[in-house]
Amino acid sequence: MFFASLRRLRHTTGVRLTLWYCGAFMVSTLAVLSVAYFLLASTLQRKDREAIQLQLQQCLLAYQRGGVAAVENEIATQKNQAGKIVFFVRVADQDRHTLSMTIPSKWERFDLSQLDVEHEGKPQKWMQIPARGEDEVLEVASSRLPDGVLIQVGLSTEEREDVLEDFLGVLAGIVLPVMLVGLGSGAFFAMRALRPLRALTQTLQSILSTGQLTARASVRATGDELEELSALFNRMLDRIEVLIVGMRSALDNVAHDLRTPMTRLRGMAEMALQEHGRGEGAHAALANCIEESDRILAMLNTLMDISEAETGAMRLDLQPVRVREVVAQVVDLYADVAEDKGVTVSLAIPEALCIVADPNRIQQVFANLLDNAIKYTPPHGAVTISGEQHDYQVILTVVDTGMGIAAEDLPRIWDRLYRGDKSRSQRGLGLGLSLVKAVVHAHQGEVTVCSQPGGGAQFSLSFPSVSSS
Ligand code: ADP
């Protein structure tokens, strides 16, 4: 159990980020400290070599002044000066016989036989004489005078190696604190960076556990990708909430709207049964049953058409369509209804006006709009259907002189099963405009309405023109 949760923890982004940060922090800190170590080592070596060179110069000058005795004198004077560095100094004749040599007793472990090793017949400018069984070396600089006398000055690396060892000790001592600082700051930054993701997870968990879509992730104004992600996530939740609320209310409306015709259907069937299927009453009841069933079927078919058009599942037989021709057929179909009601319908669409569309669906759209226009226009009113070609669009309008639409109804008339209060006296399912909108959108078009109560209504449809589609 404990190991399982430890393994799970190891795979979390937070722990991975922390370890990556800590690793990067350690590597860069160690790189900086290593560079510091090598700089210190080379500085110490340069300083030692400068001191050796200076001492060599002083010995050469002393020799030129008064021979070996003067050199020994110079060294003796230096020994008495407090704080002066003690050097190894050797004076040898041209046959390599040592004439004088000063060496601190603790440096006797260096292998001095190598002092006479020459390179291409000349003494080497810099020699590294190793100590027996130790790491340090005696660094020696040599110079030969015109009379063949060789002067060698050296200094042990012991002291500078002590300094470097101390420095390494300090480095080793700070590795653990550096690691802890790396881990601590890594964990801190990982926590900060992952805070928006944790908020998203918590929001999702709360939605899953409560089923309430109202929860939202908190968005901090950091201006980064995670802020954008949280904002998008909240916007997605907003959209889902609107869709689900819409679906619920559509479902409620469908249930409510189906209940009345179903109850009526049942009543009529009961009546026919009581009449034992014979007689005029039974005949009328059965005819009503069929009429009511047709109404329910029409409602269900329209609902399915709307959802097919909205989800993109509607099959469209797209082809260039002469709009006037298609709309004229619809006007013909409604000619009797309009005449009965005393409403004049006129068509003002140019012959050549063309769109790419499914002609049957376009007829369905205009049938719904014309049906509404005639239905909601009192006798002696007029309905005009016109069309115009614009740059990239074809605009078609259906204008009537009817009762108009109340401002509070305007945004809702496109909802499934919504019917305006004043329209309830008229026949209708409240699905006509939902279908119009869904079909027009499926044709990449737009539909808008403009109306004032008592001032008629104008429905405008725009479709991409043939050349731009
Ligand atoms: P309905 O079956 O009620 O006509 P629609 O979806 O076709 O359903 O229309 C929804 C509502 O929009 C109608 O109930 C009505 O209130 C309003 N409406 C639609 N067309 C017109 C119009 N031309 N004039 C006035 N109101 C209209």
XYZ file of C-alpha atoms and ligand atoms in Angstrom:
496
model
C 0.000 0.000 0.000
C 2.719 2.414 1.107
C 5.029 1.343 -1.732
C 2.202 1.547 -4.260
C 1.421 5.142 -3.316
C 5.172 5.910 -3.338
C 5.400 4.484 -6.875
C 2.370 6.529 -7.917
C 3.941 9.650 -6.407
C 7.143 8.997 -8.395
C 5.135 9.237 -11.607
C 3.424 12.512 -10.743
C 4.394 15.572 -12.775
C 5.081 17.479 -9.549
C 7.765 15.027 -8.395
C 9.255 14.786 -11.888
C 9.450 18.578 -12.200
C 11.024 18.818 -8.733
C 13.675 16.217 -9.598
C 14.420 17.834 -12.959
C 14.773 21.246 -11.341
C 16.939 19.846 -8.542
C 19.136 17.991 -11.069
C 19.570 21.098 -13.238
C 20.309 23.216 -10.155
C 22.923 20.714 -8.889
C 24.629 20.334 -12.277
C 24.892 24.084 -12.830
C 26.084 24.719 -9.259
C 28.720 21.971 -9.530
C 29.804 23.326 -12.934
C 30.301 26.812 -11.436
C 32.225 25.382 -8.432
C 34.448 23.254 -10.715
C 35.309 26.299 -12.813
C 36.098 28.173 -9.566
C 38.351 25.263 -8.461
C 40.315 25.241 -11.723
C 40.639 29.029 -11.745
C 41.956 28.939 -8.173
C 44.413 26.145 -9.036
C 45.791 27.997 -12.085
C 45.999 31.319 -10.182
C 47.951 29.675 -7.350
C 50.300 28.016 -9.865
C 50.850 31.329 -11.684
C 51.619 33.110 -8.383
C 54.098 30.374 -7.345
C 55.838 30.543 -10.706
C 56.085 34.341 -10.514
C 57.687 34.025 -7.039
C 60.138 31.357 -8.321
C 61.073 33.557 -11.310
C 61.667 36.548 -9.039
C 63.852 34.494 -6.726
C 65.785 33.141 -9.740
C 66.409 36.715 -10.939
C 67.653 37.758 -7.510
C 70.023 34.736 -7.328
C 71.381 35.439 -10.856
C 72.066 39.075 -9.912
C 73.733 37.988 -6.651
C 75.928 35.442 -8.520
C 76.984 38.069 -11.044
C 77.793 40.413 -8.160
C 79.898 38.026 -6.068
C 79.693 34.392 -7.176
C 78.397 31.451 -5.100
C 79.167 33.245 -1.794
C 76.960 36.173 -2.770
C 74.109 33.766 -3.616
C 74.450 32.021 -0.240
C 74.584 35.401 1.438
C 71.382 36.512 -0.316
C 69.591 33.329 0.845
C 70.836 33.735 4.417
C 69.575 37.342 4.470
C 66.162 36.203 3.221
C 65.919 33.479 5.874
C 66.174 36.085 8.568
C 63.348 38.152 7.094
C 60.029 37.265 8.665
C 57.287 36.114 6.274
C 59.705 35.471 3.397
C 59.065 32.312 1.373
C 61.755 29.673 1.655
C 62.931 28.399 -1.743
C 65.046 25.521 -2.917
C 68.203 27.015 -4.505
C 71.022 25.130 -6.222
C 74.152 26.427 -7.927
C 76.022 23.914 -10.121
C 79.041 24.245 -12.391
C 78.976 23.392 -16.073
C 79.776 19.736 -15.251
C 76.710 19.573 -13.066
C 78.682 19.437 -9.803
C 76.694 21.089 -7.069
C 78.525 24.162 -5.791
C 75.877 25.191 -3.314
C 72.391 23.962 -2.402
C 69.796 25.251 0.038
C 66.840 22.988 0.692
C 64.373 23.009 3.607
C 64.730 19.673 5.406
C 61.152 18.548 4.721
C 61.747 18.786 0.947
C 64.520 16.195 1.004
C 61.998 13.565 -0.033
C 61.992 15.009 -3.583
C 64.024 12.969 -6.087
C 66.802 15.540 -6.683
C 68.648 13.248 -9.089
C 66.182 14.428 -11.743
C 67.502 17.997 -11.440
C 70.173 17.230 -14.035
C 67.870 15.693 -16.639
C 68.296 17.818 -19.732
C 66.091 18.329 -22.725
C 67.928 18.388 -26.099
C 71.198 19.201 -24.328
C 69.769 22.212 -22.502
C 68.436 22.466 -18.939
C 64.611 22.541 -18.971
C 63.073 25.907 -18.120
C 60.465 24.315 -15.847
C 60.854 20.934 -14.144
C 58.447 18.991 -11.962
C 60.409 16.920 -9.456
C 58.169 14.323 -7.817
C 58.323 13.422 -4.121
C 58.769 9.809 -3.122
C 55.376 8.380 -2.144
C 53.644 11.778 -2.077
C 51.432 13.734 -4.448
C 53.140 17.082 -4.362
C 56.025 18.071 -6.654
C 58.909 20.480 -6.501
C 58.508 23.014 -9.271
C 61.935 24.170 -10.412
C 63.026 26.947 -12.816
C 66.587 26.845 -14.228
C 68.844 29.413 -15.854
C 72.391 28.995 -17.172
C 74.885 31.884 -17.027
C 77.420 32.608 -19.837
C 80.235 30.955 -17.764
C 78.242 27.676 -17.756
C 77.068 27.937 -14.133
C 73.524 26.687 -13.642
C 71.219 28.272 -11.072
C 68.009 26.421 -10.130
C 65.242 27.765 -7.899
C 62.278 25.647 -6.804
C 59.184 25.693 -4.624
C 57.111 22.784 -3.355
C 53.447 22.627 -4.457
C 52.619 21.350 -0.964
C 51.134 24.630 0.256
C 48.966 25.296 -2.726
C 47.746 21.726 -2.678
C 46.734 22.230 0.955
C 44.731 25.291 -0.087
C 43.074 23.340 -2.923
C 42.320 20.431 -0.595
C 40.657 22.824 1.863
C 38.652 24.271 -1.012
C 37.558 20.752 -2.059
C 36.549 20.079 1.551
C 34.366 23.192 1.498
C 32.850 22.059 -1.818
C 32.039 18.620 -0.423
C 30.493 20.284 2.594
C 28.120 22.409 0.520
C 26.915 19.639 -1.834
C 24.241 18.440 0.606
C 22.904 21.949 1.399
C 22.897 22.728 -2.361
C 20.931 19.520 -2.970
C 18.441 20.406 -0.248
C 18.057 23.957 -1.590
C 17.562 22.494 -5.103
C 14.931 20.036 -3.863
C 13.150 22.663 -1.781
C 13.029 25.307 -4.504
C 12.193 22.635 -7.126
C 9.222 21.480 -5.048
C 8.157 25.109 -4.497
C 8.277 26.016 -8.202
C 6.627 22.731 -9.259
C 3.789 23.377 -6.792
C 3.359 26.914 -8.100
C 3.500 25.858 -11.750
C 1.010 23.032 -11.264
C -1.477 25.021 -9.158
C -3.788 25.796 -12.142
C -3.725 22.114 -13.180
C -4.666 21.074 -9.642
C -7.534 23.596 -9.736
C -8.735 22.053 -13.021
C -8.545 18.540 -11.547
C -10.437 19.595 -8.423
C -13.127 21.266 -10.546
C -13.507 18.116 -12.646
C -13.645 15.946 -9.528
C -16.321 18.148 -7.986
C -18.377 18.003 -11.222
C -17.985 14.211 -11.374
C -18.893 13.672 -7.722
C -21.796 16.145 -7.503
C -23.021 16.074 -11.109
C -23.359 19.885 -10.849
C -22.001 21.717 -13.878
C -21.836 25.031 -12.031
C -18.288 24.527 -10.630
C -15.550 26.591 -12.323
C -11.746 26.548 -12.037
C -10.209 29.685 -10.522
C -8.246 31.630 -13.139
C -5.161 33.564 -11.974
C -4.071 36.446 -14.195
C -0.561 35.125 -14.909
C -0.742 35.633 -18.680
C 0.721 32.177 -19.341
C -0.522 29.075 -21.194
C -2.043 27.640 -18.020
C -4.172 30.757 -17.539
C -5.338 30.339 -21.144
C -6.051 26.643 -20.517
C -8.086 27.387 -17.358
C -10.054 30.125 -19.138
C -10.743 27.795 -22.104
C -11.747 25.019 -19.713
C -14.242 27.334 -17.999
C -15.584 28.491 -21.352
C -16.022 24.873 -22.397
C -17.941 24.200 -19.157
C -20.126 27.258 -19.870
C -20.938 25.889 -23.325
C -21.639 22.384 -22.005
C -23.868 23.821 -19.283
C -25.857 25.873 -21.810
C -26.181 22.816 -24.072
C -27.280 20.526 -21.262
C -29.745 23.053 -19.864
C -31.061 23.538 -23.418
C -31.336 19.785 -23.952
C -33.116 19.313 -20.620
C -35.623 22.046 -21.359
C -36.131 20.736 -24.931
C -36.766 17.280 -23.492
C -39.193 18.744 -20.929
C -40.965 20.646 -23.700
C -41.190 17.580 -25.927
C -42.598 15.515 -23.048
C -45.048 18.281 -22.210
C -46.074 18.838 -25.843
C -46.505 15.133 -26.500
C -48.664 14.590 -23.439
C -51.627 16.688 -24.702
C -51.998 14.992 -28.131
C -51.343 11.563 -26.580
C -54.088 12.135 -23.972
C -56.406 13.297 -26.725
C -55.489 10.257 -28.821
C -56.234 7.967 -25.925
C -59.598 9.680 -25.284
C -60.625 9.310 -28.919
C -59.573 5.660 -29.066
C -61.628 5.043 -25.908
C -64.604 6.762 -27.519
C -64.283 4.583 -30.643
C -64.107 1.508 -28.404
C -67.269 2.490 -26.573
C -69.055 2.738 -29.908
C -67.731 -0.782 -30.733
C -66.000 0.610 -33.835
C -69.358 1.220 -35.539
C -71.517 4.219 -36.148
C -70.705 7.838 -37.019
C -69.184 8.680 -33.621
C -66.651 5.855 -33.910
C -65.785 6.888 -37.440
C -65.171 10.515 -36.409
C -63.108 9.409 -33.370
C -60.896 7.157 -35.529
C -60.428 9.960 -38.087
C -59.359 12.265 -35.243
C -56.989 9.555 -33.995
C -55.281 9.500 -37.391
C -55.096 13.302 -37.489
C -53.610 13.452 -34.000
C -51.114 10.682 -34.830
C -50.055 12.633 -37.934
C -49.502 15.687 -35.770
C -47.295 13.705 -33.371
C -45.380 12.137 -36.257
C -44.855 15.546 -37.879
C -43.509 16.846 -34.581
C -41.110 13.924 -34.132
C -39.956 14.101 -37.765
C -39.281 17.841 -37.493
C -37.397 17.320 -34.229
C -35.223 14.692 -35.922
C -34.644 16.955 -38.945
C -33.519 19.768 -36.649
C -31.102 17.603 -34.731
C -29.705 16.094 -37.968
C -29.160 19.589 -39.411
C -27.575 20.853 -36.185
C -25.178 17.913 -35.808
C -24.186 17.973 -39.486
C -25.782 14.545 -40.114
C -28.372 15.940 -42.541
C -27.738 14.734 -46.107
C -27.877 17.702 -48.467
C -28.225 17.252 -52.205
C -26.258 20.404 -53.023
C -26.619 21.890 -56.503
C -26.955 25.329 -58.116
C -30.508 26.436 -57.408
C -32.458 29.228 -59.120
C -34.049 30.693 -56.016
C -37.037 32.287 -57.766
C -38.110 28.961 -59.283
C -37.942 27.102 -55.952
C -39.681 29.830 -53.928
C -42.407 30.273 -56.603
C -43.405 26.615 -56.061
C -43.832 27.301 -52.336
C -45.878 30.449 -53.058
C -48.123 28.391 -55.373
C -48.580 25.829 -52.613
C -49.756 28.520 -50.179
C -51.803 30.502 -52.733
C -55.159 29.098 -51.522
C -54.359 29.587 -47.832
C -53.308 33.190 -48.500
C -56.368 33.864 -50.624
C -58.703 32.391 -47.993
C -57.176 34.698 -45.424
C -57.123 37.731 -47.719
C -53.323 38.154 -47.569
C -51.448 39.168 -50.717
C -48.201 37.335 -51.401
C -45.754 38.858 -53.876
C -42.450 37.565 -55.171
C -39.589 39.944 -56.070
C -36.631 37.675 -56.729
C -34.567 38.215 -59.931
C -34.690 35.248 -62.333
C -30.919 34.841 -62.429
C -30.397 34.765 -58.664
C -28.652 31.498 -57.848
C -27.305 29.738 -54.728
C -25.761 26.328 -54.102
C -28.262 24.450 -51.949
C -30.505 21.447 -51.532
C -33.707 22.597 -53.348
C -36.035 20.487 -51.158
C -34.558 21.902 -47.948
C -34.755 25.467 -49.299
C -38.432 24.868 -50.092
C -38.918 23.603 -46.524
C -37.305 26.805 -45.179
C -39.512 29.100 -47.282
C -42.608 27.009 -46.572
C -42.084 27.560 -42.836
C -41.403 31.288 -43.219
C -44.344 31.843 -45.586
C -46.645 29.732 -43.418
C -45.749 31.890 -40.392
C -46.038 35.141 -42.367
C -49.564 34.279 -43.588
C -50.555 32.851 -40.200
C -49.484 35.907 -38.196
C -50.728 38.535 -40.688
C -54.360 39.679 -40.439
C -56.634 39.890 -43.517
C -55.748 42.618 -46.068
C -52.109 42.303 -45.076
C -49.227 41.631 -47.447
C -46.230 39.311 -47.577
C -43.266 40.056 -49.863
C -40.434 37.663 -50.634
C -37.470 39.382 -52.269
C -33.854 38.620 -53.103
C -30.656 40.488 -53.961
C -27.168 39.615 -55.057
C -24.435 41.256 -52.945
C -20.649 40.938 -53.384
C -20.216 37.543 -51.799
C -23.710 36.853 -50.578
C -27.253 36.323 -51.698
C -29.745 37.994 -49.334
C -33.333 36.747 -49.287
C -36.039 38.415 -47.175
C -39.573 37.521 -46.159
C -41.420 40.631 -44.978
C -44.979 40.735 -43.663
C -47.287 43.431 -42.337
C -48.582 41.255 -39.495
C -48.677 41.405 -35.694
C -44.892 41.510 -35.274
C -42.870 39.956 -32.437
C -42.473 41.259 -28.863
C -38.881 42.279 -27.953
C -38.704 39.671 -25.151
C -39.723 36.935 -27.625
C -37.134 37.839 -30.271
C -34.194 35.869 -28.839
C -36.382 32.845 -28.005
C -38.346 32.272 -31.214
C -35.488 30.079 -32.544
C -35.733 27.655 -29.589
C -37.354 24.293 -30.112
C -41.072 24.240 -29.188
C -41.105 27.909 -28.210
C -44.302 29.727 -29.152
C -45.052 33.384 -28.544
C -47.894 34.056 -26.087
C -50.021 35.759 -28.707
C -49.475 32.929 -31.188
C -51.007 30.157 -29.123
C -54.430 30.735 -30.677
C -52.922 29.742 -34.054
C -52.088 26.202 -35.105
C -48.404 25.309 -34.839
C -45.771 23.202 -33.105
C -43.189 25.870 -32.240
C -40.608 24.032 -34.370
C -40.754 25.937 -37.675
C -38.120 28.569 -36.957
C -35.781 26.082 -35.203
C -35.804 24.052 -38.416
C -35.279 27.179 -40.572
C -32.232 28.178 -38.515
C -30.718 24.670 -38.449
C -31.154 24.145 -42.218
C -29.793 27.606 -43.107
C -26.751 26.989 -40.873
C -26.227 23.603 -42.520
C -25.957 25.567 -45.821
C -23.306 27.850 -44.247
C -25.878 30.645 -44.199
C -27.291 32.992 -41.557
C -30.810 33.953 -40.616
C -31.845 37.053 -38.659
C -35.116 38.670 -37.684
C -36.122 42.267 -37.320
C -39.522 43.096 -35.912
C -41.624 45.381 -33.748
C -44.952 44.445 -32.136
C -47.692 45.522 -34.556
C -45.114 46.538 -37.176
C -44.754 43.277 -39.076
C -41.711 41.015 -39.204
C -38.741 40.749 -41.537
C -36.754 37.520 -41.770
C -33.429 37.855 -43.662
C -31.480 34.884 -44.944
C -27.953 35.145 -46.308
C -26.231 32.420 -48.329
C -22.765 32.391 -49.872
C -23.132 33.366 -53.531
C -22.302 30.741 -56.171
C -18.939 32.290 -57.133
C -17.669 32.442 -53.487
C -19.048 29.057 -52.383
P -45.052 28.254 -34.575
O -45.459 26.899 -34.858
O -45.549 28.766 -33.252
O -45.322 29.238 -35.675
P -42.293 28.819 -35.117
O -41.056 28.179 -34.629
O -42.512 28.858 -36.576
O -43.467 28.153 -34.358
O -42.299 30.318 -34.576
C -42.008 30.554 -33.223
C -42.694 31.807 -32.748
O -42.188 32.942 -33.446
C -44.174 31.819 -33.059
O -44.928 31.169 -32.055
C -44.438 33.312 -33.108
O -44.668 33.820 -31.804
C -43.201 33.906 -33.646
N -43.265 34.193 -35.117
C -42.721 33.489 -36.109
N -42.930 34.060 -37.308
C -43.646 35.183 -37.072
C -44.181 36.229 -37.897
N -44.004 36.255 -39.210
N -44.862 37.233 -37.282
C -45.001 37.231 -35.938
N -44.535 36.289 -35.100
C -43.846 35.267 -35.662
